Amino acid sequence: MSHEQIPSPESLDSFGAQLFPARRDSAAARAVATLIAIISWFAFVAQTDITIGRLLARGGGVLDGLDRLTMYLTNLTILMSALCFTSLAFSLKTPVSRFFRQPSVISAVVAYLAFVGIAYNLLLRHLWTPTGFRALVNESLHTVVPLLAIAYWIFFVPVFRTSLRKSLLWLVYPLGYLLLTLWRGALSGFYPYPFIDVNALGYPRVLLNASLLLASFIALMGLFIAVNRSGKPVLHRR
């Protein structure tokens, strides 16, 4: 194949942008988005009930439970997933819905879900073994929703144009979470994850761990952007 025959990234983007919007508004796309939204809301509400109940049993209050709930990246990300896929399922006309229906925003949300799932299954799964209803909630949070979201992204999210500025915006959420969690931990003494527990590890080790996690997310983000830039050619061969 000559150089002239090789499609440029721009032409691939254009082809993907024309192909995928029709699929995004299809019955299948709405069905998958609805399923993800339902499971996300179920997992978030159930986890909220579990967390508040645990804090009440220890003598705390509802606000203490909500404070603890929001210290976990998983809980914040599953709420983001619920809002995003509800917007996709019902095409609501609110500003929040319009924001979450942007292909670049959907892609960022799916990347966050994928990161949460990978980090949990590699770093945290061995720390506890939930059973019964809590096992169902746990798998919904860390396995089912991330996998369904990735499938939705592959098949239904339009190819979008990327830039360095837009890509860097994806880092606002994980960096903001990290800084806020370290600040809240310094005030309360509670850190939600063992690899950022300053009390046990000290700041140098925590910052090293955080840097490694951030580098891992950047690599995952780069993978999503590379697949997007390719025009998702594996699907074009159908």
Short mmCIF file of C-alpha atoms in Angstrom, two decimals:
data_model
loop_
_atom_site.label_atom_id
_atom_site.label_comp_id
_atom_site.label_asym_id
_atom_site.label_seq_id
_atom_site.Cartn_x
_atom_site.Cartn_y
_atom_site.Cartn_z
CA MET A 1 0.00 0.00 0.00
CA SER A 2 1.42 3.37 -0.95
CA HIS A 3 1.69 6.33 1.41
CA GLU A 4 -1.22 8.01 -0.37
CA GLN A 5 -3.48 5.03 0.32
CA ILE A 6 -2.93 5.00 4.09
CA PRO A 7 -5.85 6.77 5.77
CA SER A 8 -4.86 9.69 7.96
CA PRO A 9 -5.91 9.93 11.62
CA GLU A 10 -8.22 12.78 10.61
CA SER A 11 -10.03 10.63 8.04
CA LEU A 12 -10.38 7.82 10.58
CA ASP A 13 -11.83 10.28 13.07
CA SER A 14 -14.25 11.55 10.46
CA PHE A 15 -15.31 8.03 9.52
CA GLY A 16 -15.82 7.05 13.15
CA ALA A 17 -17.69 10.25 13.92
CA GLN A 18 -20.12 9.47 11.10
CA LEU A 19 -20.52 5.81 12.02
CA PHE A 20 -20.95 5.78 15.77
CA PRO A 21 -23.59 8.49 16.47
CA ALA A 22 -26.25 6.36 14.74
CA ARG A 23 -25.37 3.48 17.01
CA ARG A 24 -25.34 5.69 20.10
CA ASP A 25 -29.01 6.57 19.59
CA SER A 26 -30.04 3.04 18.73
CA ALA A 27 -32.33 0.90 20.87
CA ALA A 28 -29.36 -1.29 21.79
CA ALA A 29 -27.34 1.71 22.98
CA ARG A 30 -30.19 2.98 25.14
CA ALA A 31 -30.80 -0.50 26.53
CA VAL A 32 -27.17 -0.93 27.58
CA ALA A 33 -27.01 2.61 29.01
CA THR A 34 -30.21 1.95 30.96
CA LEU A 35 -28.81 -1.30 32.35
CA ILE A 36 -25.58 0.42 33.44
CA ALA A 37 -27.55 3.28 35.01
CA ILE A 38 -29.78 0.87 36.96
CA ILE A 39 -26.85 -1.16 38.29
CA SER A 40 -24.90 2.01 39.12
CA TRP A 41 -27.80 3.53 41.09
CA PHE A 42 -28.42 0.21 42.83
CA ALA A 43 -24.76 -0.10 43.84
CA PHE A 44 -24.52 3.51 44.99
CA VAL A 45 -27.73 3.44 47.05
CA ALA A 46 -26.87 0.07 48.56
CA GLN A 47 -23.34 1.19 49.44
CA THR A 48 -24.74 4.37 50.97
CA ASP A 49 -27.09 2.32 53.15
CA ILE A 50 -24.29 -0.04 54.18
CA THR A 51 -21.88 2.78 55.03
CA ILE A 52 -24.40 4.83 57.01
CA GLY A 53 -25.58 1.71 58.84
CA ARG A 54 -22.00 0.83 59.79
CA LEU A 55 -21.34 4.33 61.14
CA LEU A 56 -24.62 4.39 63.07
CA ALA A 57 -23.70 1.06 64.67
CA ARG A 58 -20.45 2.64 65.87
CA GLY A 59 -22.24 5.57 67.47
CA GLY A 60 -21.89 8.03 64.62
CA GLY A 61 -24.59 9.89 62.72
CA VAL A 62 -25.96 10.02 59.22
CA LEU A 63 -23.64 12.90 58.30
CA ASP A 64 -20.69 10.86 59.54
CA GLY A 65 -21.81 8.07 57.23
CA LEU A 66 -22.08 10.40 54.25
CA ASP A 67 -18.66 11.86 55.05
CA ARG A 68 -17.16 8.37 55.10
CA LEU A 69 -18.99 7.41 51.91
CA THR A 70 -17.49 10.30 49.97
CA MET A 71 -13.95 9.43 51.00
CA TYR A 72 -13.90 6.40 48.70
CA LEU A 73 -13.03 6.87 45.04
CA THR A 74 -15.24 3.92 44.11
CA ASN A 75 -18.37 5.52 45.57
CA LEU A 76 -17.77 8.88 43.88
CA THR A 77 -17.05 7.18 40.56
CA ILE A 78 -20.14 4.97 40.67
CA LEU A 79 -22.25 8.07 41.34
CA MET A 80 -20.63 9.70 38.31
CA SER A 81 -21.45 6.58 36.32
CA ALA A 82 -25.09 6.69 37.44
CA LEU A 83 -25.44 10.32 36.36
CA CYS A 84 -23.65 9.77 33.05
CA PHE A 85 -25.55 6.68 31.93
CA THR A 86 -28.89 8.01 33.12
CA SER A 87 -28.24 11.00 30.87
CA LEU A 88 -27.43 8.67 27.97
CA ALA A 89 -30.41 6.41 28.58
CA PHE A 90 -33.04 9.14 28.73
CA SER A 91 -31.46 12.06 26.77
CA LEU A 92 -32.47 14.54 29.46
CA LYS A 93 -32.30 18.22 28.51
CA THR A 94 -30.66 19.49 31.68
CA PRO A 95 -27.17 21.07 31.63
CA VAL A 96 -25.81 18.11 33.62
CA SER A 97 -27.23 15.67 31.09
CA ARG A 98 -25.82 17.60 28.14
CA PHE A 99 -22.42 17.64 29.84
CA PHE A 100 -22.38 13.89 30.44
CA ARG A 101 -23.48 13.07 26.87
CA GLN A 102 -20.30 14.56 25.37
CA PRO A 103 -18.15 11.75 23.90
CA SER A 104 -15.01 13.02 25.65
CA VAL A 105 -16.81 13.14 29.01
CA ILE A 106 -18.28 9.64 28.56
CA SER A 107 -14.79 8.42 27.70
CA ALA A 108 -13.31 9.99 30.84
CA VAL A 109 -16.04 8.45 33.03
CA VAL A 110 -15.43 5.01 31.51
CA ALA A 111 -11.68 5.41 32.06
CA TYR A 112 -12.32 6.23 35.73
CA LEU A 113 -14.55 3.16 36.07
CA ALA A 114 -11.95 0.97 34.39
CA PHE A 115 -9.23 2.32 36.69
CA VAL A 116 -11.36 1.68 39.80
CA GLY A 117 -12.05 -1.87 38.65
CA ILE A 118 -8.43 -2.65 37.82
CA ALA A 119 -7.06 -1.09 41.02
CA TYR A 120 -9.54 -2.94 43.22
CA ASN A 121 -9.01 -6.32 41.61
CA LEU A 122 -5.21 -6.01 41.64
CA LEU A 123 -4.60 -4.23 44.95
CA LEU A 124 -7.57 -4.61 47.27
CA ARG A 125 -9.57 -7.75 46.51
CA HIS A 126 -7.38 -9.90 48.74
CA LEU A 127 -8.04 -7.70 51.79
CA TRP A 128 -11.57 -8.94 52.40
CA THR A 129 -14.11 -11.49 51.22
CA PRO A 130 -17.67 -10.15 51.37
CA THR A 131 -20.59 -12.56 51.26
CA GLY A 132 -24.27 -12.39 50.43
CA PHE A 133 -25.73 -8.99 49.60
CA ARG A 134 -22.45 -7.18 50.25
CA ALA A 135 -20.71 -9.44 47.74
CA LEU A 136 -23.35 -8.53 45.15
CA VAL A 137 -22.85 -4.83 45.81
CA ASN A 138 -19.08 -5.20 45.75
CA GLU A 139 -19.02 -6.98 42.40
CA SER A 140 -21.48 -4.47 40.94
CA LEU A 141 -19.17 -1.62 41.97
CA HIS A 142 -15.85 -3.08 40.93
CA THR A 143 -16.52 -5.55 38.12
CA VAL A 144 -19.96 -5.46 36.50
CA VAL A 145 -20.31 -1.72 35.92
CA PRO A 146 -16.72 -1.20 34.68
CA LEU A 147 -17.00 -4.07 32.19
CA LEU A 148 -20.40 -2.96 30.89
CA ALA A 149 -19.18 0.63 30.61
CA ILE A 150 -16.15 -0.43 28.58
CA ALA A 151 -18.40 -2.43 26.25
CA TYR A 152 -20.69 0.58 25.84
CA TRP A 153 -17.71 2.82 25.07
CA ILE A 154 -16.35 0.46 22.42
CA PHE A 155 -19.62 0.01 20.56
CA PHE A 156 -21.59 3.21 21.04
CA VAL A 157 -19.42 6.23 21.88
CA PRO A 158 -18.54 8.36 18.84
CA VAL A 159 -14.93 9.02 17.98
CA PHE A 160 -14.00 12.52 19.12
CA ARG A 161 -11.11 14.87 18.47
CA THR A 162 -8.54 15.00 21.22
CA SER A 163 -6.07 17.67 22.29
CA LEU A 164 -3.46 17.94 25.01
CA ARG A 165 -5.63 20.40 26.95
CA LYS A 166 -8.69 18.15 26.84
CA SER A 167 -6.61 15.14 27.78
CA LEU A 168 -5.13 16.92 30.79
CA LEU A 169 -8.65 17.72 31.99
CA TRP A 170 -9.13 13.99 32.58
CA LEU A 171 -6.57 14.28 35.40
CA VAL A 172 -8.57 16.87 37.36
CA TYR A 173 -10.79 14.24 38.97
CA PRO A 174 -8.10 11.79 40.23
CA LEU A 175 -5.74 14.60 41.29
CA GLY A 176 -8.53 16.50 43.02
CA TYR A 177 -9.64 13.34 44.80
CA LEU A 178 -6.10 12.60 45.99
CA LEU A 179 -5.42 16.10 47.33
CA LEU A 180 -8.81 16.35 49.03
CA THR A 181 -8.49 12.89 50.58
CA LEU A 182 -5.04 13.62 51.97
CA TRP A 183 -6.34 16.89 53.42
CA ARG A 184 -9.39 15.22 54.95
CA GLY A 185 -7.21 12.41 56.28
CA ALA A 186 -4.88 14.89 57.95
CA LEU A 187 -7.89 16.39 59.74
CA SER A 188 -9.67 13.16 60.69
CA GLY A 189 -6.88 10.59 60.81
CA PHE A 190 -8.85 8.31 58.47
CA TYR A 191 -7.50 7.23 55.08
CA PRO A 192 -9.77 5.04 52.92
CA TYR A 193 -7.07 2.94 51.25
CA PRO A 194 -3.98 1.28 52.76
CA PHE A 195 -1.63 2.56 50.04
CA ILE A 196 -2.41 6.20 50.92
CA ASP A 197 -2.51 5.73 54.70
CA VAL A 198 -0.16 8.44 55.91
CA ASN A 199 -0.43 7.22 59.51
CA ALA A 200 1.01 3.83 58.57
CA LEU A 201 3.32 4.72 55.68
CA GLY A 202 4.31 8.37 56.05
CA TYR A 203 4.10 11.04 53.37
CA PRO A 204 7.16 10.00 51.28
CA ARG A 205 5.82 6.47 50.71
CA VAL A 206 2.25 7.68 50.17
CA LEU A 207 3.38 10.22 47.59
CA LEU A 208 5.39 7.51 45.82
CA ASN A 209 2.37 5.20 45.78
CA ALA A 210 0.15 8.03 44.56
CA SER A 211 2.63 8.85 41.78
CA LEU A 212 2.66 5.21 40.63
CA LEU A 213 -1.14 5.08 40.62
CA LEU A 214 -1.33 8.36 38.71
CA ALA A 215 1.18 7.05 36.17
CA SER A 216 -0.97 3.92 35.78
CA PHE A 217 -4.05 6.05 35.16
CA ILE A 218 -2.19 8.16 32.60
CA ALA A 219 -1.20 4.94 30.79
CA LEU A 220 -4.83 3.79 30.83
CA MET A 221 -5.97 7.20 29.63
CA GLY A 222 -3.42 7.00 26.83
CA LEU A 223 -4.84 3.63 25.79
CA PHE A 224 -8.37 5.05 25.58
CA ILE A 225 -7.16 8.02 23.55
CA ALA A 226 -5.13 5.77 21.23
CA VAL A 227 -8.15 3.55 20.56
CA ASN A 228 -10.26 6.65 19.96
CA ARG A 229 -7.63 8.06 17.57
CA SER A 230 -7.63 4.79 15.64
CA GLY A 231 -11.28 5.27 14.76
CA LYS A 232 -11.98 1.92 16.49
CA PRO A 233 -11.05 0.02 13.31
CA VAL A 234 -11.73 -3.41 14.83
CA LEU A 235 -15.43 -2.59 14.70
CA HIS A 236 -15.25 -1.17 11.19
CA ARG A 237 -14.41 -4.66 9.85
CA ARG A 238 -17.86 -5.96 10.77
#
